[in-house]
mmCIF file of C-alpha atoms and ligand atoms in Angstrom:
data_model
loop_
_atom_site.group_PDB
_atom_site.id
_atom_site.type_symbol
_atom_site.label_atom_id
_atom_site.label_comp_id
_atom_site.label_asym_id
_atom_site.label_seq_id
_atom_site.Cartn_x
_atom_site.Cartn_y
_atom_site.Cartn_z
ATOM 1 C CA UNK A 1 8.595 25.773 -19.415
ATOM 2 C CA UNK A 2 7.798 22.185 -21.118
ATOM 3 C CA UNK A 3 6.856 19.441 -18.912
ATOM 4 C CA UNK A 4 7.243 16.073 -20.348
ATOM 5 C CA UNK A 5 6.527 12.958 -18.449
ATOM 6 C CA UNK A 6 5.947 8.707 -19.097
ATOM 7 C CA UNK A 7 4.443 6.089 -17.889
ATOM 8 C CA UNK A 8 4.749 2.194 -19.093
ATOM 9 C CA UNK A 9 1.924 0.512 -20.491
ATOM 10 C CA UNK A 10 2.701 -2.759 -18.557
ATOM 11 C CA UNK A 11 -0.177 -3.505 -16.802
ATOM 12 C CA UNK A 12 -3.153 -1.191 -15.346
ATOM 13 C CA UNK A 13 -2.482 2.196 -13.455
ATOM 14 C CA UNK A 14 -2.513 2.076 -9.865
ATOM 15 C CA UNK A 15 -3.001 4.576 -7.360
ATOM 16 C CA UNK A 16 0.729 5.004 -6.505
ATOM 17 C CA UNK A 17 0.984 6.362 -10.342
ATOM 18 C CA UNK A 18 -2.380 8.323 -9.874
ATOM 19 C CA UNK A 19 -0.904 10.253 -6.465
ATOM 20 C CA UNK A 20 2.994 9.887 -7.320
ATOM 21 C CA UNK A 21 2.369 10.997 -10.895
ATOM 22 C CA UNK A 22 -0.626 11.758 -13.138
ATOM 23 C CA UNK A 23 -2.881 13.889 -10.561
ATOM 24 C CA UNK A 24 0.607 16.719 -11.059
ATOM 25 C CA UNK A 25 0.054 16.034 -14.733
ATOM 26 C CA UNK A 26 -3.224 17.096 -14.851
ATOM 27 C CA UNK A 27 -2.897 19.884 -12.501
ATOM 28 C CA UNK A 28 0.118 21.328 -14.357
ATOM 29 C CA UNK A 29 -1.624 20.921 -17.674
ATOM 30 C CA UNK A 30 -4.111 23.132 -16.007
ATOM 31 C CA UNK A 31 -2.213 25.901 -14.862
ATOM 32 C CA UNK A 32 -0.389 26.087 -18.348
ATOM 33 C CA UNK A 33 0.244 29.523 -19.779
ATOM 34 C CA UNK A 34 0.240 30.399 -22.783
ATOM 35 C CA UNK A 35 3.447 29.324 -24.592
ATOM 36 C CA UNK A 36 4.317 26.690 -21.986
ATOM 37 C CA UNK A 37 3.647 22.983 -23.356
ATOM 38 C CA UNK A 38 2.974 19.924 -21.694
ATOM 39 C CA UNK A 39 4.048 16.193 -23.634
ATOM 40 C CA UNK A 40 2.711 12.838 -21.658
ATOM 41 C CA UNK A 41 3.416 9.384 -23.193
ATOM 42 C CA UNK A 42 3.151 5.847 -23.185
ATOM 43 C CA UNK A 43 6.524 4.512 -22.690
ATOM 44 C CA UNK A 44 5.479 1.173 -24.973
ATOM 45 C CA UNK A 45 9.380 1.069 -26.231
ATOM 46 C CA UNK A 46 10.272 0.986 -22.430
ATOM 47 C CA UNK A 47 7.742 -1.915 -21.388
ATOM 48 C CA UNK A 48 9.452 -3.787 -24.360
ATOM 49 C CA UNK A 49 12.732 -4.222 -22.298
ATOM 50 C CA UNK A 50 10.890 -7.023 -21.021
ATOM 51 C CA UNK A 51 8.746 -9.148 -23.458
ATOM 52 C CA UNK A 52 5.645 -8.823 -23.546
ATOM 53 C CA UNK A 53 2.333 -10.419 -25.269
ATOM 54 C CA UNK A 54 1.994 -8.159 -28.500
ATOM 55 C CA UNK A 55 -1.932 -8.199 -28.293
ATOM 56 C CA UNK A 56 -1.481 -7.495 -24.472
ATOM 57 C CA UNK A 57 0.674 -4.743 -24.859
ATOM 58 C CA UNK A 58 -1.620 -3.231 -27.560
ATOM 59 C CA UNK A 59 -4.490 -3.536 -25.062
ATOM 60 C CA UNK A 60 -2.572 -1.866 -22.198
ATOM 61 C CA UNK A 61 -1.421 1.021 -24.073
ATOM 62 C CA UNK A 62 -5.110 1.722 -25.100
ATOM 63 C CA UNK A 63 -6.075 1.294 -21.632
ATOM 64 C CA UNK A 64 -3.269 3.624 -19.827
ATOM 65 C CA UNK A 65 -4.540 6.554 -22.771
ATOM 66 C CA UNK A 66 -7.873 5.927 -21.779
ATOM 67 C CA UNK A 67 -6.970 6.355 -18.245
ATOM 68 C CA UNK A 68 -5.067 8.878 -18.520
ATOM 69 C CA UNK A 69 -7.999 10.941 -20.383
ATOM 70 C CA UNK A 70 -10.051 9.601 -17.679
ATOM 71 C CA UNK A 71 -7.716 11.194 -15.285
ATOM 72 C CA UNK A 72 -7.629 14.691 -16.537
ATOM 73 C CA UNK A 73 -5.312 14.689 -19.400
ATOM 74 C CA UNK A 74 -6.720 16.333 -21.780
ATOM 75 C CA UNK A 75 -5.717 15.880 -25.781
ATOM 76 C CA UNK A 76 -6.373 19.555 -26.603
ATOM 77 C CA UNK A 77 -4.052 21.008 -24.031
ATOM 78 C CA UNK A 78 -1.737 18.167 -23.781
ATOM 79 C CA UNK A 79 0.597 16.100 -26.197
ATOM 80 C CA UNK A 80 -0.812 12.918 -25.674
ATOM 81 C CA UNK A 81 0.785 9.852 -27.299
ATOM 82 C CA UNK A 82 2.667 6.803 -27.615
ATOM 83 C CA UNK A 83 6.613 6.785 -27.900
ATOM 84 C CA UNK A 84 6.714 4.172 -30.485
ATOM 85 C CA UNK A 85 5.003 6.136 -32.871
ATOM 86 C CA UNK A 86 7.173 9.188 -32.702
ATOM 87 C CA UNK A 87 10.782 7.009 -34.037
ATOM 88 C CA UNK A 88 12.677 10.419 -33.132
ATOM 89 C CA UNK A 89 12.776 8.902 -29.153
ATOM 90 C CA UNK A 90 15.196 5.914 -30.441
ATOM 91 C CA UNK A 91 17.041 7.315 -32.439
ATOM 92 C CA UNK A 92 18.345 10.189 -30.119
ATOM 93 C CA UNK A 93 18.792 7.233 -27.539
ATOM 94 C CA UNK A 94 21.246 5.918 -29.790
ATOM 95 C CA UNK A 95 23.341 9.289 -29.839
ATOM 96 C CA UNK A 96 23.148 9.607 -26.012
ATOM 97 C CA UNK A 97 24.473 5.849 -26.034
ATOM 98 C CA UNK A 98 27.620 7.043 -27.074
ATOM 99 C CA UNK A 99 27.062 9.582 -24.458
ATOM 100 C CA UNK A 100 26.567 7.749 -21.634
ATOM 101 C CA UNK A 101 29.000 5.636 -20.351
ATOM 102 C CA UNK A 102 28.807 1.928 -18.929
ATOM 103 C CA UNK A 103 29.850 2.815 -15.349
ATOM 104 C CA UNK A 104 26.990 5.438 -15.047
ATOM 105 C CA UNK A 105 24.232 2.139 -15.870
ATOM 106 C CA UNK A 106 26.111 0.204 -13.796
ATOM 107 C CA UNK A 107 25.432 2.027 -10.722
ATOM 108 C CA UNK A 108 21.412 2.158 -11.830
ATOM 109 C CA UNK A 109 18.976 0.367 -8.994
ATOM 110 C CA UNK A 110 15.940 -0.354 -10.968
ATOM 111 C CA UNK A 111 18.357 -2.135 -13.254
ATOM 112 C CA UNK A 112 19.499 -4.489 -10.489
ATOM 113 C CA UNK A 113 16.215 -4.778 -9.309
ATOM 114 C CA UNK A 114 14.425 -5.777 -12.263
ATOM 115 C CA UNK A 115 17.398 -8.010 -13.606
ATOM 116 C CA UNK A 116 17.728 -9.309 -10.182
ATOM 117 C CA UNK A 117 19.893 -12.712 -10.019
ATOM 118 C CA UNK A 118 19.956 -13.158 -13.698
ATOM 119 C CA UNK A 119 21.688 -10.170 -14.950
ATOM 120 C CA UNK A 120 23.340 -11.889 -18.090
ATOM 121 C CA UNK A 121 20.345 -13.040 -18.677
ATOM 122 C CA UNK A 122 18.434 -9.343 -18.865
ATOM 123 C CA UNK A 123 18.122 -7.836 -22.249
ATOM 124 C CA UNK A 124 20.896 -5.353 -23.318
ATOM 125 C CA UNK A 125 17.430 -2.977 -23.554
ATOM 126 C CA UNK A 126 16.296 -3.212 -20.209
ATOM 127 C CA UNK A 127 20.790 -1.851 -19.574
ATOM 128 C CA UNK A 128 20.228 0.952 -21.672
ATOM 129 C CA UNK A 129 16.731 1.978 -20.606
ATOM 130 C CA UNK A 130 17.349 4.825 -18.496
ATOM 131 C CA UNK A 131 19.452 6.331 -22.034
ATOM 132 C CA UNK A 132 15.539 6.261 -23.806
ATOM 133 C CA UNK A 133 14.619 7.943 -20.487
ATOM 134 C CA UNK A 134 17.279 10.905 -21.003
ATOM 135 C CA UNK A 135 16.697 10.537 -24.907
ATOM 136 C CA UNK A 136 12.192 10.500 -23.937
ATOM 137 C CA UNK A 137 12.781 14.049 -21.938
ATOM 138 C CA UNK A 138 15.644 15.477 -23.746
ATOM 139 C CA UNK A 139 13.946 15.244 -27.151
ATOM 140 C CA UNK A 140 11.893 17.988 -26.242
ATOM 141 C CA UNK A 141 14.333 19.938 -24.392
ATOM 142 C CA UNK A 142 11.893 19.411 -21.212
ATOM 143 C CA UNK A 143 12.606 22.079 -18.329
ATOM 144 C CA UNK A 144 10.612 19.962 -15.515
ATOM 145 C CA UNK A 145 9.581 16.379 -15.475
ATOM 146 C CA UNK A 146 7.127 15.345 -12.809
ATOM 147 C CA UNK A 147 7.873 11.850 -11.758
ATOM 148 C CA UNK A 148 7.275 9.699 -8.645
ATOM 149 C CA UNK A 149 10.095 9.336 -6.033
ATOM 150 C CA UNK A 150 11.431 6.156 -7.870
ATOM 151 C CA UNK A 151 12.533 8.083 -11.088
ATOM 152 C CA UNK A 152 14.894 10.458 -9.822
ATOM 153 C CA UNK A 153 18.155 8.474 -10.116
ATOM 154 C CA UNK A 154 16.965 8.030 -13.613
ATOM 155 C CA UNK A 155 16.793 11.726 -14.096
ATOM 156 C CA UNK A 156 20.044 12.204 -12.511
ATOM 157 C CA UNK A 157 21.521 10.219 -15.120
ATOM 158 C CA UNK A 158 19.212 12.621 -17.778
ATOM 159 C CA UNK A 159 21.073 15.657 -16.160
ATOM 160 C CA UNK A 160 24.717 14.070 -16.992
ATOM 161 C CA UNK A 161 24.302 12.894 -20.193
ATOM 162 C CA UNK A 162 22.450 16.068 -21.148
ATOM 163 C CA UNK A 163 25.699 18.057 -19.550
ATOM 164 C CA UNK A 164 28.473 15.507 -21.225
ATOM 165 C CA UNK A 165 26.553 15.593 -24.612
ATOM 166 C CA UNK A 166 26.935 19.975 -24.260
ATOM 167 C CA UNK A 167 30.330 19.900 -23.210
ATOM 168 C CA UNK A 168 31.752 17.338 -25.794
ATOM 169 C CA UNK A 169 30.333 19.012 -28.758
ATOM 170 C CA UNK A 170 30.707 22.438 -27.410
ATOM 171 C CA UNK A 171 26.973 23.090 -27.549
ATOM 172 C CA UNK A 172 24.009 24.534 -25.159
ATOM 173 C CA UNK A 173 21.863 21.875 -26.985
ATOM 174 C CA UNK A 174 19.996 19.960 -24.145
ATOM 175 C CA UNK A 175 18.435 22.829 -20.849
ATOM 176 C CA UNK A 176 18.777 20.056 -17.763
ATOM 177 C CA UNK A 177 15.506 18.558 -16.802
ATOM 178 C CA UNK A 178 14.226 19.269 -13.174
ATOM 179 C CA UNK A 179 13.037 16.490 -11.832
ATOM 180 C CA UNK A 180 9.251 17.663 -9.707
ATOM 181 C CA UNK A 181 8.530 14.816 -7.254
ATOM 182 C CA UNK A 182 5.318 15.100 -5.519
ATOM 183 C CA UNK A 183 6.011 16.348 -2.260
ATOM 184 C CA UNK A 184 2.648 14.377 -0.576
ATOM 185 C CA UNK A 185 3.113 10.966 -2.188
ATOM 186 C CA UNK A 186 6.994 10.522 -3.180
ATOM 187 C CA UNK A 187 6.607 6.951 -2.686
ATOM 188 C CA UNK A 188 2.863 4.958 -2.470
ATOM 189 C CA UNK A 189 3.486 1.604 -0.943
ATOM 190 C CA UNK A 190 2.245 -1.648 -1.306
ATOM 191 C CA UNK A 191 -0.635 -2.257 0.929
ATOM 192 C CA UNK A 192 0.631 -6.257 1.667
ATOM 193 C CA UNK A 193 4.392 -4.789 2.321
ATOM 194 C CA UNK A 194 5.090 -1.457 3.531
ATOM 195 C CA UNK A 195 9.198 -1.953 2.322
ATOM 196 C CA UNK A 196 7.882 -2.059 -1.260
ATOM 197 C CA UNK A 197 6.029 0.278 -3.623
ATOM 198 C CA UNK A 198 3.194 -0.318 -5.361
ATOM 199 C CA UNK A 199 3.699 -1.654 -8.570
ATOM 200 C CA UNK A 200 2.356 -2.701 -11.207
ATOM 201 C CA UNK A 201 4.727 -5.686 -11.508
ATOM 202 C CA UNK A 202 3.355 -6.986 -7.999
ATOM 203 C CA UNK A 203 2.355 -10.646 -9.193
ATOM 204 C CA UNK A 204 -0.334 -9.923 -5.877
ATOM 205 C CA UNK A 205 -3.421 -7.634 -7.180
ATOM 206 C CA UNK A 206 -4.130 -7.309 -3.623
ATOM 207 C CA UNK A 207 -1.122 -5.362 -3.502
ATOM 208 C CA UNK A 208 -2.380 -2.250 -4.707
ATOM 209 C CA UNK A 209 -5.585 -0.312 -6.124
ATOM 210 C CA UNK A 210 -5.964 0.010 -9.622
ATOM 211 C CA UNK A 211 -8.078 2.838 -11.058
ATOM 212 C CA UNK A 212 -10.312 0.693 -12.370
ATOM 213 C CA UNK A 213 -11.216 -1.268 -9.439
ATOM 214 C CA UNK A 214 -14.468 -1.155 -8.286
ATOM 215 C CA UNK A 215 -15.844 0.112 -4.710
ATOM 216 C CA UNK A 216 -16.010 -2.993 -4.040
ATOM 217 C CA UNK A 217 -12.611 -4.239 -5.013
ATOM 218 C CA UNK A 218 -11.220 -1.251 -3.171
ATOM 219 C CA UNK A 219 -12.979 -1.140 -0.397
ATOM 220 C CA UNK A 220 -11.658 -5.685 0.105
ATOM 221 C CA UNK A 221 -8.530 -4.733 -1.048
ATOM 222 C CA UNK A 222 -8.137 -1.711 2.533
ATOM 223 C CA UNK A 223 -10.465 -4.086 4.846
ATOM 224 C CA UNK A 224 -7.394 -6.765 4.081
ATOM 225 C CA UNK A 225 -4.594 -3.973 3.794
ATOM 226 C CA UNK A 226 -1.219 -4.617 6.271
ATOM 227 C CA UNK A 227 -1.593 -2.593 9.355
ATOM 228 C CA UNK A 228 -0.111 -3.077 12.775
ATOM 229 C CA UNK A 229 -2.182 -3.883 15.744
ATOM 230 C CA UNK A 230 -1.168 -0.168 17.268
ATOM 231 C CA UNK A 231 -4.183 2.805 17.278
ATOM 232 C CA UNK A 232 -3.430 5.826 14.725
ATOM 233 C CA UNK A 233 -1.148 8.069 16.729
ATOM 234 C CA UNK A 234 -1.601 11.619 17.700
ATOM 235 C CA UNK A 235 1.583 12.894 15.552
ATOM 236 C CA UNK A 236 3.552 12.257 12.448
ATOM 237 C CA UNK A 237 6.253 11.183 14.890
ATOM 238 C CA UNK A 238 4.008 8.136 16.019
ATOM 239 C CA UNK A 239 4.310 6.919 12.821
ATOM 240 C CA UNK A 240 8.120 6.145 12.512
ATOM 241 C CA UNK A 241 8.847 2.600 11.509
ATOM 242 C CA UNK A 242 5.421 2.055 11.397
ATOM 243 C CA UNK A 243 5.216 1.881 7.242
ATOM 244 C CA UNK A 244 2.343 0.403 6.703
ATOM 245 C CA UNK A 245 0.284 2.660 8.806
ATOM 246 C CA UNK A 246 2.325 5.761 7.677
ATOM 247 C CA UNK A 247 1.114 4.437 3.906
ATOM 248 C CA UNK A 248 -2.565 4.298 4.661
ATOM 249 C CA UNK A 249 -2.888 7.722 6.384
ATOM 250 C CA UNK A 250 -0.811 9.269 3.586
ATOM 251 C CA UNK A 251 -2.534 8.067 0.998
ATOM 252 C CA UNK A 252 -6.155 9.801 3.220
ATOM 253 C CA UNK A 253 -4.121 12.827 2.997
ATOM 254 C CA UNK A 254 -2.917 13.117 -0.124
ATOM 255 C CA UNK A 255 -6.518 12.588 -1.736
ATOM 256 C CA UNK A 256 -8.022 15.135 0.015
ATOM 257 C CA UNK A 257 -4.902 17.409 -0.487
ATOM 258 C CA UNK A 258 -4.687 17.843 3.825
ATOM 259 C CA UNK A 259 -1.863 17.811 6.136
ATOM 260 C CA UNK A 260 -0.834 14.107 7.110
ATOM 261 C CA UNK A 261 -0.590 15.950 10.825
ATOM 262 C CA UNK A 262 -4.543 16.768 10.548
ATOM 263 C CA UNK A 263 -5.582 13.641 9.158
ATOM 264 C CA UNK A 264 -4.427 11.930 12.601
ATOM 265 C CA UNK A 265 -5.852 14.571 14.548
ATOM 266 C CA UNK A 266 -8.934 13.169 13.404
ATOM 267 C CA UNK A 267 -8.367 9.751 13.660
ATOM 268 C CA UNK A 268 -5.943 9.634 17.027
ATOM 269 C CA UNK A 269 -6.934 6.236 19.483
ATOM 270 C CA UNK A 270 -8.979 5.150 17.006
ATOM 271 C CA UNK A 271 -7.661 1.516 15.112
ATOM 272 C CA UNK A 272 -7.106 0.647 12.133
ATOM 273 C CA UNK A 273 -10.679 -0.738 12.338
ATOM 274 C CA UNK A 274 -12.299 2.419 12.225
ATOM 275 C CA UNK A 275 -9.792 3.964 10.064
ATOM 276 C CA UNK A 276 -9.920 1.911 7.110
ATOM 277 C CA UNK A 277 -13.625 2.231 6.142
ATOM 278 C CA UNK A 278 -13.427 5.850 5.975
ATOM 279 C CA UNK A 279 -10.264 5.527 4.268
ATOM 280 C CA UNK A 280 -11.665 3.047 1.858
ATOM 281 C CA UNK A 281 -14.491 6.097 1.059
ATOM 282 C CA UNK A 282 -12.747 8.243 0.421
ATOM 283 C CA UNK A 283 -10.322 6.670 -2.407
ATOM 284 C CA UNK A 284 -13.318 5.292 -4.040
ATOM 285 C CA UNK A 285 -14.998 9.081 -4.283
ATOM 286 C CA UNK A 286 -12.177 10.078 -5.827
ATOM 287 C CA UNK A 287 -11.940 6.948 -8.409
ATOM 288 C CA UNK A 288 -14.960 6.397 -9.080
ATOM 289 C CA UNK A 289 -15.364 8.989 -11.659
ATOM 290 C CA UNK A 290 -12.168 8.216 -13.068
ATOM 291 C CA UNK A 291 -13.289 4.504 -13.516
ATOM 292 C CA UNK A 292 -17.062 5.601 -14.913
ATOM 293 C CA UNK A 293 -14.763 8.042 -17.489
ATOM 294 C CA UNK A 294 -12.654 5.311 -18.377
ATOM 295 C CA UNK A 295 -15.152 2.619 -19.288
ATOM 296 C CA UNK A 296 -16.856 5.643 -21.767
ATOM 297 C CA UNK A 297 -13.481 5.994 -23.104
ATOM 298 C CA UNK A 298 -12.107 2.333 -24.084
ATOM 299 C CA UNK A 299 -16.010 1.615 -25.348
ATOM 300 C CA UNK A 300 -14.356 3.391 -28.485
ATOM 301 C CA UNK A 301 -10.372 2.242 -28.983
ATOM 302 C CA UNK A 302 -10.723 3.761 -32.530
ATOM 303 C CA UNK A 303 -11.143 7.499 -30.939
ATOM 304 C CA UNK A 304 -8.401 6.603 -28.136
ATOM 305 C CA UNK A 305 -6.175 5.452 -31.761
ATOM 306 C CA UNK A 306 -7.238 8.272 -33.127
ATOM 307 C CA UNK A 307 -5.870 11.142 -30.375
ATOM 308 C CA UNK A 308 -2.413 9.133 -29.439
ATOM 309 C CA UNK A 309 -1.942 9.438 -33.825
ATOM 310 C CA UNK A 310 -2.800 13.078 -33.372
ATOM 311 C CA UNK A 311 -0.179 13.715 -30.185
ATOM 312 C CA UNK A 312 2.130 12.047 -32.304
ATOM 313 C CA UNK A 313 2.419 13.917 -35.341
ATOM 314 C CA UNK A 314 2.738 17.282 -33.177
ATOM 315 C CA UNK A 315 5.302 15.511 -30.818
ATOM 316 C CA UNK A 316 7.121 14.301 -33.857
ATOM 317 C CA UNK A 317 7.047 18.792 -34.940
ATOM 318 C CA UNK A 318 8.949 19.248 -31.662
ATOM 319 C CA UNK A 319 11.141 15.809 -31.775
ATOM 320 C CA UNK A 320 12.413 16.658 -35.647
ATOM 321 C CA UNK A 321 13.433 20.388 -34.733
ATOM 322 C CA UNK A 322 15.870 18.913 -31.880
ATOM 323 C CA UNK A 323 16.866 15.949 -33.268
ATOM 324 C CA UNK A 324 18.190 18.609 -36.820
ATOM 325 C CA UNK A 325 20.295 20.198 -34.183
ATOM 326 C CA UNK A 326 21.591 17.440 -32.823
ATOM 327 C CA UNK A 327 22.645 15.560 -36.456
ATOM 328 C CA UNK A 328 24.600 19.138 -37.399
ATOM 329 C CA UNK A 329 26.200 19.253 -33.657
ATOM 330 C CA UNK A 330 27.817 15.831 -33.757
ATOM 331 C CA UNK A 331 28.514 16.202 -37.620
ATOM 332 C CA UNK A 332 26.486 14.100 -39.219
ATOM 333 C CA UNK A 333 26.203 14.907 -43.119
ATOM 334 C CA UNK A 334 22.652 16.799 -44.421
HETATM 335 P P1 LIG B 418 6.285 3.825 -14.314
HETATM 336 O O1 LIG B 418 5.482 3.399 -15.498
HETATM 337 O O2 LIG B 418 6.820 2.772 -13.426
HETATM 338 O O3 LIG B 418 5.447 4.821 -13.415
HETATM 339 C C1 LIG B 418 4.822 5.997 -13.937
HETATM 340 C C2 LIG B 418 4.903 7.121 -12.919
HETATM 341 O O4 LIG B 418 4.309 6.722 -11.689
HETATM 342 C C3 LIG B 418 5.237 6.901 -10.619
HETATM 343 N N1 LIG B 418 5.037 5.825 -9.632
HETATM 344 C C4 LIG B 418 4.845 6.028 -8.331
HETATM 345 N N2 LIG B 418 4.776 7.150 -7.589
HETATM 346 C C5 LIG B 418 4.542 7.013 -6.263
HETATM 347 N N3 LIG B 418 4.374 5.805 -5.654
HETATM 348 C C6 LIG B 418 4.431 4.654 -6.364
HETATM 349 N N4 LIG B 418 4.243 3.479 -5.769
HETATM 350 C C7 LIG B 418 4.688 4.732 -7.766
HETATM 351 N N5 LIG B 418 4.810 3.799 -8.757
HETATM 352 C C8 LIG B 418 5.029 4.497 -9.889
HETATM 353 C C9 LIG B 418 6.611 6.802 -11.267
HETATM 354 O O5 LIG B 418 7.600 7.455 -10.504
HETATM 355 C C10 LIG B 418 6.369 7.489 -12.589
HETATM 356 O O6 LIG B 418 6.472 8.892 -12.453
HETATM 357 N N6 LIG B 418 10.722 4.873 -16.422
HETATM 358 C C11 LIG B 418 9.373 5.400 -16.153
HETATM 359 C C12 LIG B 418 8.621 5.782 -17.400
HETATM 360 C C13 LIG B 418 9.334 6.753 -18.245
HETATM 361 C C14 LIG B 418 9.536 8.146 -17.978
HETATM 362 C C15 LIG B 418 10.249 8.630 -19.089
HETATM 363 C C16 LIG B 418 9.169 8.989 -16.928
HETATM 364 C C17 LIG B 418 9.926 6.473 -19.437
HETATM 365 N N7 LIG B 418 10.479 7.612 -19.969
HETATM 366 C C18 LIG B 418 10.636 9.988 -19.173
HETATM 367 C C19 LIG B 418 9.571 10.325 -17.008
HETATM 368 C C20 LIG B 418 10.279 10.817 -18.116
HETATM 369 C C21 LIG B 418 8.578 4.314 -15.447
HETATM 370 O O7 LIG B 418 8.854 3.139 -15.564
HETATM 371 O O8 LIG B 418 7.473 4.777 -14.784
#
């Protein structure tokens, strides 16, 4: 087993990355066994597919390692670092370039999202960014890859490349990556629109909760969270097309790992009124030692420098062993 996963350093994590992604990171680092390895990185060649501010982008990646460690991940059982420092990850995406074909992008829905009307206009990396995906997981011949609900078309795509790449050179090179979407929060919404998720492109902070908001920034941002003028219903039926009240009791439920069904046996008749407080509670007792970890952390950016350099040189052990097998498979000369 090797579970590799990413996340872009394009702006602060939010709590639809904490429950959709990083709390299964840290609890399958945890239940490692011996021989099974775990890699976690900073997709910074990713975030580049759109520009951004070189001194901003230095500052986010600091801050997603710091959260990350502040999270759980932990540099001693984890491979903690940042994909620009191991080159291996784009040069494999060039190989699988060839792989991949045009049609397969094509059909990609984050790319016609984030190039929206102005697809000419989009950089040819932000086309080929689901190949550095494929190339990000393949590199390390991952066997799982726990991802929110919005990655899996991207893995999909991992899957067929990895099979075309095996079947064109003849090869059992590349195992197929399983994507592992958390079953309690596929998808955290956005608490001012319960058709979107929460993102961390959202030009509205209000939007969503970062994980280093504080109790009082979290506790304004649920008062004013989207709700409909309807009373928490007494089963998960109750809360069909209701998204934005669906979101809010989810999220209750996921943080304290319980059954959406006996959240709203606790809460049925009451409104949103009552609700949100005690929802508001209990996502700041489970951020708020995050956050205090955090602020520890990025007091010393030479440390958080100094364990991302360390991930990389024992990603870049793994990264150079499949990357040799992959020059000699397509016949590239020693
Ligand atoms: P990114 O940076 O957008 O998000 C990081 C992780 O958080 C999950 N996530 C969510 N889960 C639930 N609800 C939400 N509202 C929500 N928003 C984000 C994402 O699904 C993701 O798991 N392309 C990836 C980064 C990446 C990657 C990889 C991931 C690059 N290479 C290789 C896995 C394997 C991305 O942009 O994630």
């Amino acid at each position: 087993m090797r579970i590799v996963s990413g996340i872009q350093p394009t702006g602060s994590l939010h709590l639809g990355n904490y429950l959709g992604a990083i709390r299964q990171w840290v609890r399958m680092q945890d239940a490692l066994q011996p021989g099974q390895q775990a890699l976690f990185f900073i997709a910074d060649l990713h975030a580049i597919t759109v520009f951004q501010e070189p001194a901003s982008l230095r500052q986010a990646t600091r801050e997603i390692a710091a959260a990350m460690m502040a999270a759980g991940i932990d540099p001693a059982r984890a491979i903690l670092f940042n994909q620009s420092q191991v080159p291996e990850h784009a040069e494999l995406a060039w190989v699988l370039e060839c792989i991949a074909r045009i049609g397969w992008l094509n059909r990609m829905t984050q790319f016609k999202e984030k190039s929206g009307k102005d697809r000419e206009g989009a950089s040819v990396g932000l086309f080929a960014y689901p190949v550095l995906q494929a190339a990000d997981v393949l590199l390390y011949k991952a066997t799982h890859v726990p991802v929110g609900d919005d990655q899996k078309q991207h893995l999909e795509l991992a899957r067929d490349i990895a099979t075309k790449f095996n079947t064109d050179y003849g090869v059992e090179l590349f195992p197929l990556p399983e994507p592992l979407i958390a079953a309690a929060a596929p998808r955290v919404r956005s608490l001012r629109d319960g058709a979107a998720k929460m993102s961390k492109s959202d030009p509205s902070d209000m939007s969503r909760i970062n994980l280093t908001d504080t109790a009082d920034d979290i506790r304004q941002k649920i008062r004013k969270a989207r709700t409909d003028p309807e009373p928490i219903p007494q089963d998960v039926k109750g809360l069909e097309g209701r998204p934005e009240a669906r979101n809010l009791v989810e999220i209750y439920a996921t943080l304290q790992d319980r059954p959406v069904a006996s959240v709203l046996q606790d809460y049925a008749g009451q409104g949103f009124g009552q609700f949100k407080p005690a929802l508001a509670e209990v996502i700041v007792a489970a951020l708020e030692p995050i956050n205090a970890r955090f602020r520890d952390l990025l007091a010393h950016p030479q440390a958080i420098d100094a364990a991302l350099a360390n991930g990389a040189a024992q990603a870049r052990a793994l990264a150079r062993e499949t990357l040799a097998e992959v020059h000699a498979a397509v016949g590239f000369l020693k």
